[in-house]
Every structure is written in C-alpha cells, then in structure tokens.
Amino acid sequence: MSTTKEDLFETTCGLEIHVELATASKMFCGCKVDFGGEPNTRTCPVCLGLPGSLPVANEKAVEYTMKIGLALNCKIAEYSLFHRKNYFYPDMPKDYQISQYDLPLCYAGHVDIAGDWGTTTVGITRVHLEEDTGKSIHVGGSGRIHDSAYSLEDFNRAGTPLVEIVSEPDIHSVAEARAFVSELRILLDSLGVSDVRMEEGSLRVDANISVRRRGETEYGTKVEVKNMNSVRSVGRALEYEELRQREAIEAGEQLVQETRHFDERTGTTSSGRTKEGSSDYRYFPEPDLVPFEPSAEWVDRVQSTLGETPTDRRARFATEYGLGAKDIEVLTATSATADWFETAAKAYGGDAKKVANWIMADLYGLLNEASIELTESKIAPDQLAGLVKLVDGKSISGKQAKSVLAEMFSSGKDADAVAKEKGLEQISDTGALEGIVDEVISEHAEAAAKVRAGNLGTIGFLVGQVMKKTRGQANPGLVNDLLRRKLT
Amino acid sequence: MTDLHWRSATELAGLLANGEVSAVEIAQALIERADEVDGQLHAYLHRTDERLLEDARASDERRASGQTRSRFDGVPTAHKDLFVTKGVPTTSGSRILEGWLPTYDGTLVKRSAQAGLPLQGKLNMDEFAMGSSTENSGYGPSRNPWNTKSVPGGSSGGSSALVAAGGTPWSWGTDTGGSVRQPASLCGLVGVKPTYGLVSRFGVVAFASSLDQPGPLTRTVTDAAAFLQIAGGHDPMDSTSIPQAVPDYLGSISGGIEGMRIGIVTEIEEAEGTQPGVKTRVGEAYRRLEKLGAELVEVSLPSFEFGISAYYLVAPAECSSNLARYDAVRYGLRVEGPDVVSMTSRTRDEGFGDEVKRRIMLGTYALSAGYYDAYYGKAQRVRTLTIRDLERVFTDVDLIATPTSPSTAFELGAKTADPLSMYLNDVFTVPVNLAGNAAISVPCGTSPDDELPVGLQLIAKALDETTMFRAAYAFEQDLGWAGSEEGRPSL
C-alpha cells in the first residue's frame, strides 16, 4: 500500500529547529542558564524585561552560533544585527522578542543526510540567534491558554540563548525528516554548544509540510506543524500529517494553510488557532544593541575549533576500528559515547572490535536495564579494557566475565578486583594444576586408559573432573593441554 | 545661613568643604523650600524627605571622618521620575506604573549615590517623556515658577520647575527631542543634551531608545559640567554607551571663545514662526558671542526642515515597542478581565493617557508590513541626511547657535487641543537627537514680550562637550544673569 502512495504523492518539507545553547549565562544578562529549579529564581531586571533594563549580547552565544553555522557549511555575515519581533504573550517579558530578521548571522549552508534511500543534501537557509521566552503553565480547562482559569509564569528560561536553524524545503519523506533532525542533534552535540536534551525542550522542531500529486507543478497547501520535541515525535507527527493531507487530496477536500499542534499523547495534529490571519511582527532593528561585524580572524578562530565532524568520525570508525554500520551508529550517537569507546579501545590496545562487542552486547543491556547513559555508568573506559584483557589472558572465562561486568557495573570496581573477590580468578599456574591433574588421572584410571588408547573424546570428562576439584577456577584450556601432554 | 536653597551645587560643595554648613542643614533648607513652593508648582511626584535626611546625616559622618565620596558629597539632588530607583516609586509619569516598587537602581542613580548625593525624591514629567509641558503627566501638570499660569516645559518639567524655584541645585532629566533643553529654556536654566551614548540609559524607563539621552538641568553652566562629569562615561550595562571616560570639562571651561567659529541658521528661525521677543534676545546673544571674540558664520541645514516629521515616525515606532511590556502581567496597574487579552487591553486603555496612546498607534502603523519603508525607512534616511548635514557644517564651524525654543513658556491648556503646535515647540532641538550630537541651552534673559526666560541653544560636534561648555560658560559669565536677582523667579 505505502509504496503505491509513494508513487502517487510527493511530500515537500522544510524544518525549523530551535536549539537552546549551553552557555554559562543567558543571551542578554548574567543569569545562569540551567534546567528546572524553583520558578523565577534565575531572573534579573534584564530577563524580566523590567522598565529601564537593557540587553547586552552574550559573545559566547554569538560564537556558538557561528560554530553551528560553520559546521553546517554556512556563510558568516560580515554585518549582522538584532531585530525586535513584536507580539504580545504573557511569558514574553518585554512583549517583543529580540531575534534576527533580514541579516542573520549565518546563511546559505547545507548538510548531508544518509539512510536507506541513499544520501540527500539538505540546504540550510539560515542560522540565527534569538532569546527564549519564559514558560506558561495554564491551569484549568484543556491546558491551553484560551480556556484556562489562570496561568502561572516561570521566567527561568526567559532569555536563554536560542538558535534557529531553518532548512530549505529539500526534505521529501518522513524518514529524511527524522534523519535530518537526528543528524543535527549529533552535530550539535559534537560541537559542544547544546545539551540537545530534546525531552527537556533544549531542541524543538517545527515543520512546514505540503503534499501534492506526483507530477503536479504547483506545491500543495503548506501546513505548519509545531510542538515536536523528539526525533520520534517528528516521525509520528509528520507521518500523521502526510497521511492526513494525502487522504484530503484523495477525497478532493481543500486543505487549509494553517498552524497545527502535535499532541504527543494522541499522536495527531490539530488546528492551532481559530483565527488564522498573517501575523505582522513589525520587525525593526533593535535600537538597544549595536550591529556586529564578526572579523575574519574571529571566524577563522571559530572554524579552527570545529574539530572532527560526525561524518568524518563515522568514516574513521569504519576504517580505523573496522566497525560495522550498526556498531558505528550506536557508538557515535553522541560524542560522549564515541569518546568513551575510543578511550576504552586505546586502553585495551588490541582489536577494538572486541571492545565494541562488549559494549554493544553486554554493557548496553545493563545500561538499558538501569535506564542510564553509557557516560553515566560507574564503569570507566579503562576498566572495561581491563575486563577484556582478563578474558584474553584466560584468567577468567567469557561466561565468568559477564558476571564480573555486572558486579563492576553496580560497584564501579576494577575487573581483577571483582574476579578475586568472587574467587573467579582462574588457576593458570601449571605447577599448581599438575598435581590436581595427576590426582584425577589416578582416580579415573579407566577413562585415562581410554584416552591413552586414542579415544580423545573422553578428555572432556577428565577436564570436567579437574574443574570440579578446583570449583571451576582452573583454566580449562590449560587443563586440556596438561591432560593431552600426560596421556598422549 | 539664609538663601541656602539659591546656592549652586558648586557653591554648596565649597560651603561643605569649609565646614560653614552641614549636609543636614542643606537638606533641611531644601525640605523647607519644597514645603513652601511645591503646593504651587507640583514639581514632585514623590518626596523622600526621610531618606534625604538619612543620606545627609551619613554624608556628614563621612565628611567628619575624612571619607567623602566626592567634592559634592552632601549636595542633594532629585531625579525625573523615569530614573529607576530601588525601593522608591518610579512611574515615568504614568498611571500604568502606579504601585511599582523597583528592585534595582539605574546606573545614573547609582553614580549619583556613589558621589554622595542625598536623594530628595522623584519629579513630575509628561507621561513616558512624551510632551513639552508636563500636561501629559498622569498625575497632573507642573507649573512654571516664573508664572504659575504657564507650563514649565517638558517633558522634564518637574525637574525644571524645581531647579528654577530653588528647590534643588540640580536635577537629571532626559532629552529625546528637547525634553531637557526646552524646559531649561522655559524656566531660565542651563540644560544639556549630551552626545548620544555619553550617559548610560541603563535604568532609564525607555521612550525612544535611539534618541533618549539623560541630561542635567542646573542654574549654572559649571554645575551642568560637574554633574555630567559625575554621571557620564562608559557603562557596560548599556550596549550603546560610548566606551570612553568623560573628559575634564571644568579644567578648560573658562578658556573663552576667542577665534571660535559659530554657525547661525537664519533660514530656520524665519521659517518656523519664532516669537519676536525670542528673536530679540537670541539676536542679542549672537552679538554677545561676537563681542566675546567668536566669528559668526551663516550656515545652511536643509535637513532640519524634515526633523519633526522624521522624529514623529522614529520616536513613536520605538515607543510602540518599548511600551508593549506594560501588559498587566508582572507589575504596575492591573485591570482584571475575563481573559489575558482583555486584561492587557483594559489595563492599557485605563493606564495610558491620550498622547501615549496616540504615539503607540502612530508607531504601530509606521512599523506595519507594507508601510515600513514608506514611513520608518524614510525617517531613517532623513536621519542619515541630518547627520551628514551637521557633519558638513561642522567641518567649517565649532558650534551652531539657534534659539532653544521658538517661544517662551505658554499658558496651561494653550496647546493641548492641538498636538501639532505642541510638537513644533521642538523644531530646533529634535534634529540634534536625530543626529546624536551634543547641545546645551543657556539662558539669555527674559523676553521683552512677556518677561519670561529665553534660551540660547549651542549645538556641538558629537563628543565635543568641552567646546560647548566653554562657549556656554563664557556667554553666561558675560551676561551675568544666572545667579543674579534678575535670574530668579520671584516665587
């Protein structure tokens, strides 16, 4: 069915992504940037928009924005300024937002996204800097402002530096939209400019999406979908919206150009405003701030701090460590994860694939159970390397190593310490084992004779007896060697 | 000591230094003077008598222990009510800010306190500094000490009335289109519009951000220079603040004007219907400047003709945005409504006066999509022309002299029905704000028509306050009007 629909319809989509920057202080004042906390505790006259207060631009935020722009292959404006975007809303302290208008800091970039369909280049129209609003909590009614009994305002978030990334309408499927958001998330994380905690709202996505029958020259009616706070909800919202528009077209219904709100709970979009006039924000240059002209030296300096791009890192993980696509996807999901893996691989020194296997097959199971990130686990990268070495050196068996890892995971202790504590360390001392092997041979003369007669299958039985005597601590490989030497 | 209230700030500083008077005595004298005259003038919106005495006592203690904060420690001041003062009501002359108790001090308020100036209170003004008479105050008009039937000018009219009546030696106002210079002119005072960016706007309730500039109102040029020295200079809290220190104006103030070239612009005076008495006095002032050794040069400033039109697009546009924050959500007046939209619009309807509403509507219109280029965009181009015009003229002259206001103080109610005639009061002052230059108004006696004060405006290059003060001082000293019996209202 869906392939038929793909053949019949074409989707066109552009995304607008808002990213809260992880600067130490807010965009135009010295208040701390943080998440949560008691309402209205991280505020001052400036971010509260009190009469007489004035904004002073945060240079670090400008630098972070340039960093994002450069990583997205944008041009950096030689002359840029802030504008005021005027509209009334209770959680906007000044009832205008300091934003950028026709002279954004970064423009004309692009980013490649890859997936099952191949590689798509998505144009980046602009990357600009603005301030975030406060947060309204509407009490009573549906939880939206229009039918609430009253609203509470928290201005802790007000004035947090916010970067808006606008893509060209180069996205033609829900999968591409997801990949674009996911790629941006990885990129922003690797730049160290944002926490990209989507569930906490530090990355928010709006989409402009339209559907038309394939072959038509006019675009379909554009609908703006708001309130998507995760890669998953981008997928769900756009899938719903794509289907809704296709069905409307099939039914011959006229679509309305409007803003629609995505409801995380129901997975549907609904018409956002009853009155849909074109908003006039009366943009004009912010007179309280001076225009800025980033020097070529500054831009160069920022460019030089970009480091390895996620794309390059992924390629290197394949060539340098020989990792497969699935491993790379998981191990480069965040730069902290990738760093963790690389530290462990270096500490280990041998085949990095082994380290990757331990992370992917075993460590992730424990992490998922505990619902924590790799970087939050008590196990340090060099400790995992230590565990793999113990297995290599045959000090413990692979099976034992799994229980050692579980203990390391809960206690944070080193692998050999755990192995010792558990009495798991294998007896790999030939002298210590020889006596036991001799004992077993004399106790099981019949079996020994079978081996001597060439029935090598019986060796397993003798190994088992040695293991029994050592309560599993003997190195089975070594025992096997000893028995063969003595009996054949 | 008698007549303490008529002493200039510089004189008071001398008396304090010599131990002839205490800060508390000065404070008490000014409290008595306020009791005596403010019933007629309504200069104050809020008196802080207790705080004044406390500040004065603290100043006396500092002086006794040799720890004065500045030469002027103990010389009191009062601020126009748009300077944000922590814990002291700040209304900007508007009902919409009634009940707001600020949680912070603006930079100028801080710097005044850091110099040891005790605070007398907050002064009346046209609502949000929009007006030329204080008749737009949400709390009733102030009156001119020279004739209490007349206006003290505006918007800093509470400041000009109080300084002229001997209620304080000096006061800060703000000048967006002439709001310091015009009331200074109408009350026989010195008023300065410093170069844009010289005095911090942090903690100044905004009217039109790109034009607003705080300035002192005083009875002498020396006091104005000294006050600017105290409060001016770079402030990291204001991005438009010029990153340099204030030069020593007083060091060169008595240097004279021998050899200075001063431009005069007869074309504007003729065109704008300047009162005959104003022309007479200002004409005499030009002659006096010549007598003192300056060379008068006729100059042409064609862009000045468009100043008022451009100003009444730029200022309302910026104010329409600056005043959006008065939405009843967080502070000030709140008129309840069934939902947030009606709460905000009812509050703004009740809290704002007619002139403020007129300018918000004008500015909202000027910024609207489809009109921006024709109005705001064109006004900005006029602004650029004004800047170029002045730059051109200033390659040839050191200063430009004009009347400050085309008329002397008018009677209350005379112009309230006709906003345009009120706007024309600022015809000589507005272009200076558009360009950002410095200017001063100095008294040149009273008009032969009505015995009310006339002001001479001297416009300087940006950041050339030094030349401006030197010329104003030479003129003031030679005229001998300021500080004389003749230079004081009989109130």
mmCIF file of N, CA, C and O in Angstrom, chain A residues 45-46 48-57 83-84 86 88-96 145-146 148 153 155 280 282-290, chain B residues 84 97 100 103-104 196 201-205 209-210 236-240 317-318 320-322 324-327 329-331 340 344 348 364 367-369 372 376:
data_model
loop_
_atom_site.group_PDB
_atom_site.id
_atom_site.type_symbol
_atom_site.label_atom_id
_atom_site.label_comp_id
_atom_site.label_asym_id
_atom_site.label_seq_id
_atom_site.Cartn_x
_atom_site.Cartn_y
_atom_site.Cartn_z
ATOM 1 N N PRO A 45 16.503 42.053 36.475
ATOM 2 C CA PRO A 45 15.712 43.075 35.771
ATOM 3 C C PRO A 45 15.757 42.924 34.250
ATOM 4 O O PRO A 45 14.768 43.209 33.566
ATOM 5 N N VAL A 46 16.883 42.448 33.703
ATOM 6 C CA VAL A 46 17.008 42.373 32.240
ATOM 7 C C VAL A 46 16.127 41.263 31.660
ATOM 8 O O VAL A 46 15.314 41.504 30.771
ATOM 9 N N LEU A 48 13.711 39.817 33.036
ATOM 10 C CA LEU A 48 12.308 40.035 33.384
ATOM 11 C C LEU A 48 11.724 41.192 32.580
ATOM 12 O O LEU A 48 10.541 41.495 32.676
ATOM 13 N N GLY A 49 12.577 41.875 31.801
ATOM 14 C CA GLY A 49 12.104 42.991 30.980
ATOM 15 C C GLY A 49 11.575 44.150 31.807
ATOM 16 O O GLY A 49 10.667 44.858 31.397
ATOM 17 N N LEU A 50 12.142 44.371 33.007
ATOM 18 C CA LEU A 50 11.658 45.470 33.846
ATOM 19 C C LEU A 50 11.935 46.805 33.155
ATOM 20 O O LEU A 50 12.883 46.921 32.379
ATOM 21 N N PRO A 51 11.091 47.816 33.419
ATOM 22 C CA PRO A 51 11.319 49.126 32.820
ATOM 23 C C PRO A 51 12.753 49.590 33.095
ATOM 24 O O PRO A 51 13.263 49.429 34.206
ATOM 25 N N GLY A 52 13.386 50.157 32.094
ATOM 26 C CA GLY A 52 14.732 50.703 32.254
ATOM 27 C C GLY A 52 15.852 49.716 32.016
ATOM 28 O O GLY A 52 17.004 50.113 31.889
ATOM 29 N N SER A 53 15.535 48.419 31.947
ATOM 30 C CA SER A 53 16.616 47.445 31.763
ATOM 31 C C SER A 53 17.033 47.400 30.295
ATOM 32 O O SER A 53 16.253 47.728 29.408
ATOM 33 N N LEU A 54 18.269 47.012 30.048
ATOM 34 C CA LEU A 54 18.811 46.972 28.682
ATOM 35 C C LEU A 54 19.557 45.669 28.448
ATOM 36 O O LEU A 54 20.188 45.144 29.358
ATOM 37 N N PRO A 55 19.524 45.170 27.216
ATOM 38 C CA PRO A 55 20.226 43.923 26.899
ATOM 39 C C PRO A 55 21.692 44.171 26.540
ATOM 40 O O PRO A 55 22.032 45.207 25.976
ATOM 41 N N VAL A 56 22.542 43.234 26.910
ATOM 42 C CA VAL A 56 23.943 43.246 26.452
ATOM 43 C C VAL A 56 24.208 41.851 25.866
ATOM 44 O O VAL A 56 24.019 40.853 26.550
ATOM 45 N N ALA A 57 24.624 41.790 24.609
ATOM 46 C CA ALA A 57 24.717 40.491 23.930
ATOM 47 C C ALA A 57 25.844 39.629 24.492
ATOM 48 O O ALA A 57 26.925 40.116 24.812
ATOM 49 N N HIS A 83 16.962 42.244 15.511
ATOM 50 C CA HIS A 83 15.705 42.952 15.297
ATOM 51 C C HIS A 83 14.769 42.655 16.458
ATOM 52 O O HIS A 83 14.951 41.686 17.182
ATOM 53 N N ARG A 84 13.755 43.482 16.596
ATOM 54 C CA ARG A 84 12.696 43.166 17.559
ATOM 55 C C ARG A 84 11.525 42.549 16.807
ATOM 56 O O ARG A 84 11.109 43.068 15.779
ATOM 57 N N ASN A 86 7.770 41.891 17.403
ATOM 58 C CA ASN A 86 6.763 42.397 18.337
ATOM 59 C C ASN A 86 5.496 41.552 18.354
ATOM 60 O O ASN A 86 4.835 41.405 17.320
ATOM 61 N N PHE A 88 2.353 40.220 21.572
ATOM 62 C CA PHE A 88 2.028 40.107 22.997
ATOM 63 C C PHE A 88 1.899 38.647 23.393
ATOM 64 O O PHE A 88 1.216 37.875 22.722
ATOM 65 N N TYR A 89 2.555 38.263 24.456
ATOM 66 C CA TYR A 89 2.305 36.966 25.067
ATOM 67 C C TYR A 89 2.773 37.025 26.519
ATOM 68 O O TYR A 89 3.839 37.577 26.787
ATOM 69 N N PRO A 90 1.976 36.474 27.445
ATOM 70 C CA PRO A 90 2.296 36.666 28.869
ATOM 71 C C PRO A 90 3.668 36.140 29.284
ATOM 72 O O PRO A 90 4.243 36.652 30.234
ATOM 73 N N ASP A 91 4.198 35.116 28.573
ATOM 74 C CA ASP A 91 5.503 34.615 29.025
ATOM 75 C C ASP A 91 6.670 35.303 28.310
ATOM 76 O O ASP A 91 7.809 34.908 28.459
ATOM 77 N N MET A 92 6.363 36.350 27.555
ATOM 78 C CA MET A 92 7.437 37.120 26.929
ATOM 79 C C MET A 92 7.572 38.459 27.659
ATOM 80 O O MET A 92 6.738 39.343 27.502
ATOM 81 N N PRO A 93 8.616 38.594 28.486
ATOM 82 C CA PRO A 93 8.687 39.714 29.425
ATOM 83 C C PRO A 93 8.552 41.099 28.780
ATOM 84 O O PRO A 93 7.923 41.974 29.342
ATOM 85 N N LYS A 94 9.131 41.314 27.637
ATOM 86 C CA LYS A 94 9.088 42.652 27.035
ATOM 87 C C LYS A 94 7.958 42.774 26.020
ATOM 88 O O LYS A 94 7.745 43.826 25.457
ATOM 89 N N ASP A 95 7.253 41.690 25.783
ATOM 90 C CA ASP A 95 6.246 41.628 24.729
ATOM 91 C C ASP A 95 6.854 41.931 23.361
ATOM 92 O O ASP A 95 6.151 42.352 22.443
ATOM 93 N N TYR A 96 8.151 41.772 23.267
ATOM 94 C CA TYR A 96 8.811 41.613 21.972
ATOM 95 C C TYR A 96 9.984 40.685 22.212
ATOM 96 O O TYR A 96 10.483 40.586 23.341
ATOM 97 N N ILE A 145 -4.044 28.160 26.757
ATOM 98 C CA ILE A 145 -4.313 29.439 27.416
ATOM 99 C C ILE A 145 -5.786 29.878 27.312
ATOM 100 O O ILE A 145 -6.334 30.463 28.244
ATOM 101 N N HIS A 146 -6.462 29.532 26.182
ATOM 102 C CA HIS A 146 -7.758 30.166 25.920
ATOM 103 C C HIS A 146 -8.870 29.763 26.875
ATOM 104 O O HIS A 146 -9.768 30.540 27.138
ATOM 105 N N SER A 148 -8.194 28.350 30.093
ATOM 106 C CA SER A 148 -7.665 28.084 31.439
ATOM 107 C C SER A 148 -8.266 29.065 32.445
ATOM 108 O O SER A 148 -8.721 30.148 32.079
ATOM 109 N N GLU A 153 3.482 31.902 35.461
ATOM 110 C CA GLU A 153 4.617 32.198 34.592
ATOM 111 C C GLU A 153 5.935 31.944 35.313
ATOM 112 O O GLU A 153 6.123 32.381 36.430
ATOM 113 N N PHE A 155 9.939 32.510 34.613
ATOM 114 C CA PHE A 155 10.855 33.198 33.702
ATOM 115 C C PHE A 155 12.292 32.683 33.793
ATOM 116 O O PHE A 155 13.208 33.337 33.322
ATOM 117 N N ASP A 280 1.648 40.072 11.845
ATOM 118 C CA ASP A 280 2.559 41.153 11.499
ATOM 119 C C ASP A 280 3.404 41.449 12.735
ATOM 120 O O ASP A 280 2.922 42.025 13.695
ATOM 121 N N ARG A 282 5.940 43.384 12.959
ATOM 122 C CA ARG A 282 6.518 44.736 12.967
ATOM 123 C C ARG A 282 8.008 44.723 13.341
ATOM 124 O O ARG A 282 8.452 45.417 14.230
ATOM 125 N N TYR A 283 8.748 43.894 12.635
ATOM 126 C CA TYR A 283 10.201 43.824 12.857
ATOM 127 C C TYR A 283 10.847 45.193 12.640
ATOM 128 O O TYR A 283 10.506 45.901 11.685
ATOM 129 N N PHE A 284 11.738 45.575 13.503
ATOM 130 C CA PHE A 284 12.602 46.739 13.228
ATOM 131 C C PHE A 284 13.899 46.554 14.001
ATOM 132 O O PHE A 284 13.935 45.818 14.985
ATOM 133 N N PRO A 285 14.985 47.190 13.553
ATOM 134 C CA PRO A 285 16.290 46.965 14.176
ATOM 135 C C PRO A 285 16.263 47.308 15.665
ATOM 136 O O PRO A 285 15.732 48.346 16.050
ATOM 137 N N GLU A 286 16.792 46.418 16.496
ATOM 138 C CA GLU A 286 16.811 46.609 17.947
ATOM 139 C C GLU A 286 17.722 47.792 18.298
ATOM 140 O O GLU A 286 18.947 47.718 18.147
ATOM 141 N N PRO A 287 17.125 48.925 18.756
ATOM 142 C CA PRO A 287 17.959 50.110 18.995
ATOM 143 C C PRO A 287 18.812 50.011 20.261
ATOM 144 O O PRO A 287 19.710 50.829 20.446
ATOM 145 N N ASP A 288 18.529 49.028 21.106
ATOM 146 C CA ASP A 288 19.310 48.910 22.347
ATOM 147 C C ASP A 288 20.603 48.131 22.149
ATOM 148 O O ASP A 288 21.391 47.990 23.075
ATOM 149 N N LEU A 289 20.789 47.572 20.948
ATOM 150 C CA LEU A 289 22.011 46.812 20.678
ATOM 151 C C LEU A 289 22.692 47.385 19.449
ATOM 152 O O LEU A 289 22.035 47.953 18.582
ATOM 153 N N VAL A 290 23.981 47.223 19.375
ATOM 154 C CA VAL A 290 24.697 47.728 18.205
ATOM 155 C C VAL A 290 24.908 46.577 17.216
ATOM 156 O O VAL A 290 25.008 45.425 17.618
ATOM 157 N N VAL B 84 15.096 54.787 37.340
ATOM 158 C CA VAL B 84 14.663 53.686 38.202
ATOM 159 C C VAL B 84 15.421 53.726 39.524
ATOM 160 O O VAL B 84 16.652 53.722 39.548
ATOM 161 N N LEU B 97 2.196 52.619 35.744
ATOM 162 C CA LEU B 97 3.269 52.136 36.625
ATOM 163 C C LEU B 97 2.989 52.444 38.090
ATOM 164 O O LEU B 97 3.869 52.296 38.941
ATOM 165 N N TRP B 100 4.380 50.387 41.315
ATOM 166 C CA TRP B 100 5.599 49.594 41.043
ATOM 167 C C TRP B 100 6.735 50.069 41.938
ATOM 168 O O TRP B 100 7.059 51.250 41.980
ATOM 169 N N THR B 103 13.175 47.024 41.929
ATOM 170 C CA THR B 103 14.074 46.172 42.698
ATOM 171 C C THR B 103 15.532 46.492 42.401
ATOM 172 O O THR B 103 16.428 45.787 42.831
ATOM 173 N N TYR B 104 15.757 47.534 41.604
ATOM 174 C CA TYR B 104 17.150 47.858 41.284
ATOM 175 C C TYR B 104 17.319 49.357 41.058
ATOM 176 O O TYR B 104 16.332 50.068 40.862
ATOM 177 N N TYR B 196 24.757 61.290 22.254
ATOM 178 C CA TYR B 196 24.099 60.002 22.474
ATOM 179 C C TYR B 196 25.149 58.955 22.859
ATOM 180 O O TYR B 196 26.152 58.798 22.174
ATOM 181 N N ARG B 201 21.897 54.712 29.634
ATOM 182 C CA ARG B 201 20.440 54.621 29.693
ATOM 183 C C ARG B 201 19.987 53.453 30.553
ATOM 184 O O ARG B 201 18.782 53.195 30.666
ATOM 185 N N PHE B 202 20.919 52.725 31.163
ATOM 186 C CA PHE B 202 20.502 51.590 31.998
ATOM 187 C C PHE B 202 19.767 52.126 33.222
ATOM 188 O O PHE B 202 20.309 52.909 34.000
ATOM 189 N N GLY B 203 18.519 51.704 33.374
ATOM 190 C CA GLY B 203 17.706 52.217 34.478
ATOM 191 C C GLY B 203 16.981 53.495 34.128
ATOM 192 O O GLY B 203 16.547 54.218 35.021
ATOM 193 N N VAL B 204 16.852 53.812 32.850
ATOM 194 C CA VAL B 204 16.026 54.922 32.394
ATOM 195 C C VAL B 204 14.825 54.300 31.678
ATOM 196 O O VAL B 204 15.002 53.592 30.689
ATOM 197 N N VAL B 205 13.626 54.522 32.197
ATOM 198 C CA VAL B 205 12.436 53.947 31.559
ATOM 199 C C VAL B 205 12.389 54.469 30.120
ATOM 200 O O VAL B 205 12.403 55.674 29.889
ATOM 201 N N SER B 209 14.418 54.534 22.303
ATOM 202 C CA SER B 209 15.770 54.117 22.683
ATOM 203 C C SER B 209 16.890 54.782 21.886
ATOM 204 O O SER B 209 17.944 55.083 22.445
ATOM 205 N N SER B 210 16.683 54.999 20.593
ATOM 206 C CA SER B 210 17.784 55.517 19.790
ATOM 207 C C SER B 210 17.921 57.031 19.916
ATOM 208 O O SER B 210 18.827 57.624 19.335
ATOM 209 N N PRO B 236 29.060 49.295 31.053
ATOM 210 C CA PRO B 236 28.934 48.005 30.367
ATOM 211 C C PRO B 236 27.503 47.464 30.328
ATOM 212 O O PRO B 236 27.218 46.550 29.563
ATOM 213 N N MET B 237 26.595 48.034 31.135
ATOM 214 C CA MET B 237 25.204 47.578 31.128
ATOM 215 C C MET B 237 24.402 48.162 29.969
ATOM 216 O O MET B 237 23.255 47.785 29.753
ATOM 217 N N ASP B 238 24.987 49.129 29.259
ATOM 218 C CA ASP B 238 24.300 49.762 28.133
ATOM 219 C C ASP B 238 25.160 49.575 26.885
ATOM 220 O O ASP B 238 26.223 50.170 26.755
ATOM 221 N N SER B 239 24.684 48.733 25.955
ATOM 222 C CA SER B 239 25.478 48.420 24.757
ATOM 223 C C SER B 239 25.712 49.632 23.875
ATOM 224 O O SER B 239 26.641 49.637 23.068
ATOM 225 N N THR B 240 24.863 50.663 24.000
ATOM 226 C CA THR B 240 25.035 51.847 23.160
ATOM 227 C C THR B 240 25.875 52.913 23.862
ATOM 228 O O THR B 240 26.043 54.008 23.347
ATOM 229 N N ALA B 317 7.530 54.876 16.678
ATOM 230 C CA ALA B 317 7.797 53.481 16.315
ATOM 231 C C ALA B 317 8.510 52.770 17.462
ATOM 232 O O ALA B 317 8.104 51.684 17.896
ATOM 233 N N GLU B 318 9.566 53.395 17.963
ATOM 234 C CA GLU B 318 10.315 52.760 19.050
ATOM 235 C C GLU B 318 9.465 52.679 20.320
ATOM 236 O O GLU B 318 9.509 51.684 21.040
ATOM 237 N N SER B 320 6.245 52.402 20.530
ATOM 238 C CA SER B 320 5.176 51.393 20.415
ATOM 239 C C SER B 320 5.701 50.033 20.853
ATOM 240 O O SER B 320 4.969 49.226 21.408
ATOM 241 N N SER B 321 6.982 49.786 20.618
ATOM 242 C CA SER B 321 7.594 48.530 21.034
ATOM 243 C C SER B 321 8.036 48.589 22.503
ATOM 244 O O SER B 321 7.776 47.678 23.285
ATOM 245 N N ASN B 322 8.675 49.712 22.888
ATOM 246 C CA ASN B 322 9.159 49.846 24.267
ATOM 247 C C ASN B 322 8.040 49.770 25.299
ATOM 248 O O ASN B 322 8.244 49.313 26.419
ATOM 249 N N ALA B 324 5.248 48.099 25.017
ATOM 250 C CA ALA B 324 4.437 46.875 24.937
ATOM 251 C C ALA B 324 4.468 46.115 26.251
ATOM 252 O O ALA B 324 3.515 45.444 26.618
ATOM 253 N N ARG B 325 5.577 46.238 26.994
ATOM 254 C CA ARG B 325 5.755 45.436 28.212
ATOM 255 C C ARG B 325 4.744 45.784 29.305
ATOM 256 O O ARG B 325 4.616 45.038 30.269
ATOM 257 N N TYR B 326 4.060 46.909 29.182
ATOM 258 C CA TYR B 326 3.071 47.261 30.214
ATOM 259 C C TYR B 326 1.786 46.507 29.901
ATOM 260 O O TYR B 326 0.830 47.054 29.344
ATOM 261 N N ASP B 327 1.809 45.197 30.247
ATOM 262 C CA ASP B 327 0.730 44.303 29.836
ATOM 263 C C ASP B 327 -0.063 43.771 31.025
ATOM 264 O O ASP B 327 -0.881 42.883 30.876
ATOM 265 N N VAL B 329 0.819 41.902 33.351
ATOM 266 C CA VAL B 329 1.157 40.551 33.800
ATOM 267 C C VAL B 329 2.035 40.577 35.054
ATOM 268 O O VAL B 329 1.802 39.823 35.988
ATOM 269 N N ARG B 330 3.025 41.465 35.081
ATOM 270 C CA ARG B 330 4.013 41.354 36.156
ATOM 271 C C ARG B 330 4.090 42.500 37.152
ATOM 272 O O ARG B 330 4.492 42.309 38.274
ATOM 273 N N TYR B 331 3.774 43.734 36.750
ATOM 274 C CA TYR B 331 3.942 44.858 37.676
ATOM 275 C C TYR B 331 3.026 46.002 37.247
ATOM 276 O O TYR B 331 2.494 46.006 36.149
ATOM 277 N N VAL B 340 -6.700 36.912 29.334
ATOM 278 C CA VAL B 340 -5.461 37.689 29.372
ATOM 279 C C VAL B 340 -5.491 38.836 28.365
ATOM 280 O O VAL B 340 -4.989 39.928 28.634
ATOM 281 N N THR B 344 -5.040 42.746 29.478
ATOM 282 C CA THR B 344 -3.993 43.623 28.953
ATOM 283 C C THR B 344 -4.593 44.852 28.279
ATOM 284 O O THR B 344 -4.171 45.979 28.543
ATOM 285 N N ARG B 348 -4.205 48.757 29.559
ATOM 286 C CA ARG B 348 -3.553 49.762 28.726
ATOM 287 C C ARG B 348 -4.513 50.906 28.403
ATOM 288 O O ARG B 348 -4.112 52.064 28.319
ATOM 289 N N THR B 364 2.836 51.963 15.757
ATOM 290 C CA THR B 364 2.413 50.628 15.317
ATOM 291 C C THR B 364 2.112 50.657 13.817
ATOM 292 O O THR B 364 2.510 49.779 13.064
ATOM 293 N N LEU B 367 5.292 50.926 11.620
ATOM 294 C CA LEU B 367 6.106 49.712 11.527
ATOM 295 C C LEU B 367 5.388 48.566 10.816
ATOM 296 O O LEU B 367 5.966 47.513 10.581
ATOM 297 N N SER B 368 4.121 48.777 10.465
ATOM 298 C CA SER B 368 3.336 47.673 9.907
ATOM 299 C C SER B 368 3.860 47.241 8.545
ATOM 300 O O SER B 368 4.394 48.056 7.786
ATOM 301 N N ALA B 369 3.660 45.965 8.263
ATOM 302 C CA ALA B 369 4.089 45.409 6.976
ATOM 303 C C ALA B 369 3.466 46.214 5.850
ATOM 304 O O ALA B 369 2.273 46.533 5.888
ATOM 305 N N TYR B 372 6.374 50.020 6.350
ATOM 306 C CA TYR B 372 7.678 50.208 6.986
ATOM 307 C C TYR B 372 8.600 51.101 6.156
ATOM 308 O O TYR B 372 9.151 52.083 6.643
ATOM 309 N N TYR B 376 8.933 54.364 8.452
ATOM 310 C CA TYR B 376 10.115 54.185 9.304
ATOM 311 C C TYR B 376 11.394 54.235 8.468
ATOM 312 O O TYR B 376 12.361 54.902 8.825
#
